[in-house]
Amino acid sequence: MTRSVEDHPLLVLFLVAAVGYPLGRIQIAGVRLGVAAVLFAGLAFGAFDPGMKVPEIVMQLGLVLFVYSIGLSNGSTFVHSWGRTGFRNNAMALGVLVIAGLFTTGWRMATGMHLAGAAGMYAGALTNTPALAAILETLRGVGHESLLAEAVLGYTMAYPIGVLGTIGVLILAQKLWKADFQAAGPDTATAGLTNCTVEITNDAVTRRPVSELVRTHGWQVVFGRLSHHGELSLVGDSTTFALGDRVTLIATTDELDGITHLLGVKSDERLDLDRRELDYRRIFVSNPKVAGQSLMRLNLPQVLGAIVTRVRRGDVELLARRDTVLELGDRVRVLARRDRLDAVSTFFGDSYRAVSEIDVLTFSLGIVVGLVIGLVPIPFFGLTLRLGLAGGPLIAGLVLGALYRTGPLHWTLPYSANMTLRQVGLVLFLAGVGTRNGFMFVETLKQGDGLTLLLGGALTTTLVAFMATWIGYRYFKLPFATVAGMVSAIHTQPAVLGFALEQSKNDLPNVGYASVYPTATLVKIILAQAMLALAI
């Protein structure tokens, strides 16, 4: 039976995935390992029989799919975050990761552990799979394949503490500094959208265009229907209010309270329930010509007589601002006259099947660009480093994701397709790493530095998490939920992000996560290689 399984590597692959994935969904102290549990399942299979191996090309394919998809989904947010605060936040992430690298080097020298194990410990303590991939590539490139198991051992010993330890530091910091996870901040404008009808009673806001009111007061709001002397119409930028008018608003609850106070009083009339003339519809964005365009550029009120009020992307509902850029797979809530809704649906595409498909041409071209970038040599103190399969596709994904499109070529993926590719890619890579190193992992563990790696990984995790939390919350004075998202990103750990989201009940952790995640990933890829290169 064992021999027949060895002869069918695809059978091994899917057995590992089938065993590991459900294990990752088991909660221990409120935390799940998630897809990372596939690595542990792969190690178990490989330890049982060294002949049970997933082909290396499958492992490499999985890594490329994973990092490229991450780049595409984070490119736009990452680029737009690089203002004054973006530079500050990323500089902080760079600083703590460099300190962690120095600490890991010092720990290796003090304990006498092998450099490959220390580098793997660094990647595991910071729960970064692409960094592990870079370590394995570097070892193969310099002819030290016998040390692969050492790196995997360091990673797997440190990884669980990398998850649990980071959450523990956030809990401790919250209690120590009496921080409020749910404290409001400037980034919560897209969380918890609701609508209401307001009667205009303040003469100071009449005879002034809506665009001027929004700009003057800095409102984060979308105006929908307007009832003027019983006649319904859509609110546009040039619309002016009169006393007694009733208007519908969409915003967060806190924002609505302030706007209502300035405009007048909340009305019991529900204009949004009157769908005889003006109606709404949720429509899929599946037209590639629309994706990558901002709502301001689409100019829907003039072109189609329609207003987009909300954009649902994945599980998050966003306020439809003028600068909101639509992506394939978004669901937009459109308000228009009933006889115009079919034309609006045609304009956006509204095809569920289309948003589940991938443009194979642009997807393949993007990966080709990433693979070429990964081959470019980078001088480093007389040594030569490469971004490799982990860093090159990530860089390409970030750039192309920020561009959205180049002429007729549309680079980004629909949200659902991106998430699927990302998950599949990570499963392929982790199953490959586990099965190919399981046997040597056990042998190394018997005679290696298991306890030293465990302790060193715990100290590295705690050091990074505490430093980042202190700097972000106590020094930069950022909302604690935003800091928690940044700490999650510095550890590139979705489980920690999930914990922060559960505690905060708002979108602030996502904002912090997206602002530093790409930098953290790239820095760890480079530092992990540098630690090896300087010691080999």
XYZ file of C-alpha atoms in Angstrom, residues 8 65 67 77 171 208 309 340 367 401 413 424 463 470 488 533:
16
model
C 1.299 8.547 -7.111
C 0.511 31.399 -7.082
C 2.744 35.335 -3.392
C -3.774 49.762 -0.872
C -3.832 40.905 25.078
C -25.353 75.614 -1.541
C -24.144 54.134 -2.986
C -32.641 52.637 -16.446
C 3.917 35.818 -13.308
C -2.136 45.362 -8.683
C -8.197 39.224 -10.324
C -4.611 26.549 -3.323
C 10.329 41.088 21.012
C 4.620 50.031 21.915
C -0.494 41.168 12.386
C 24.624 34.477 2.975
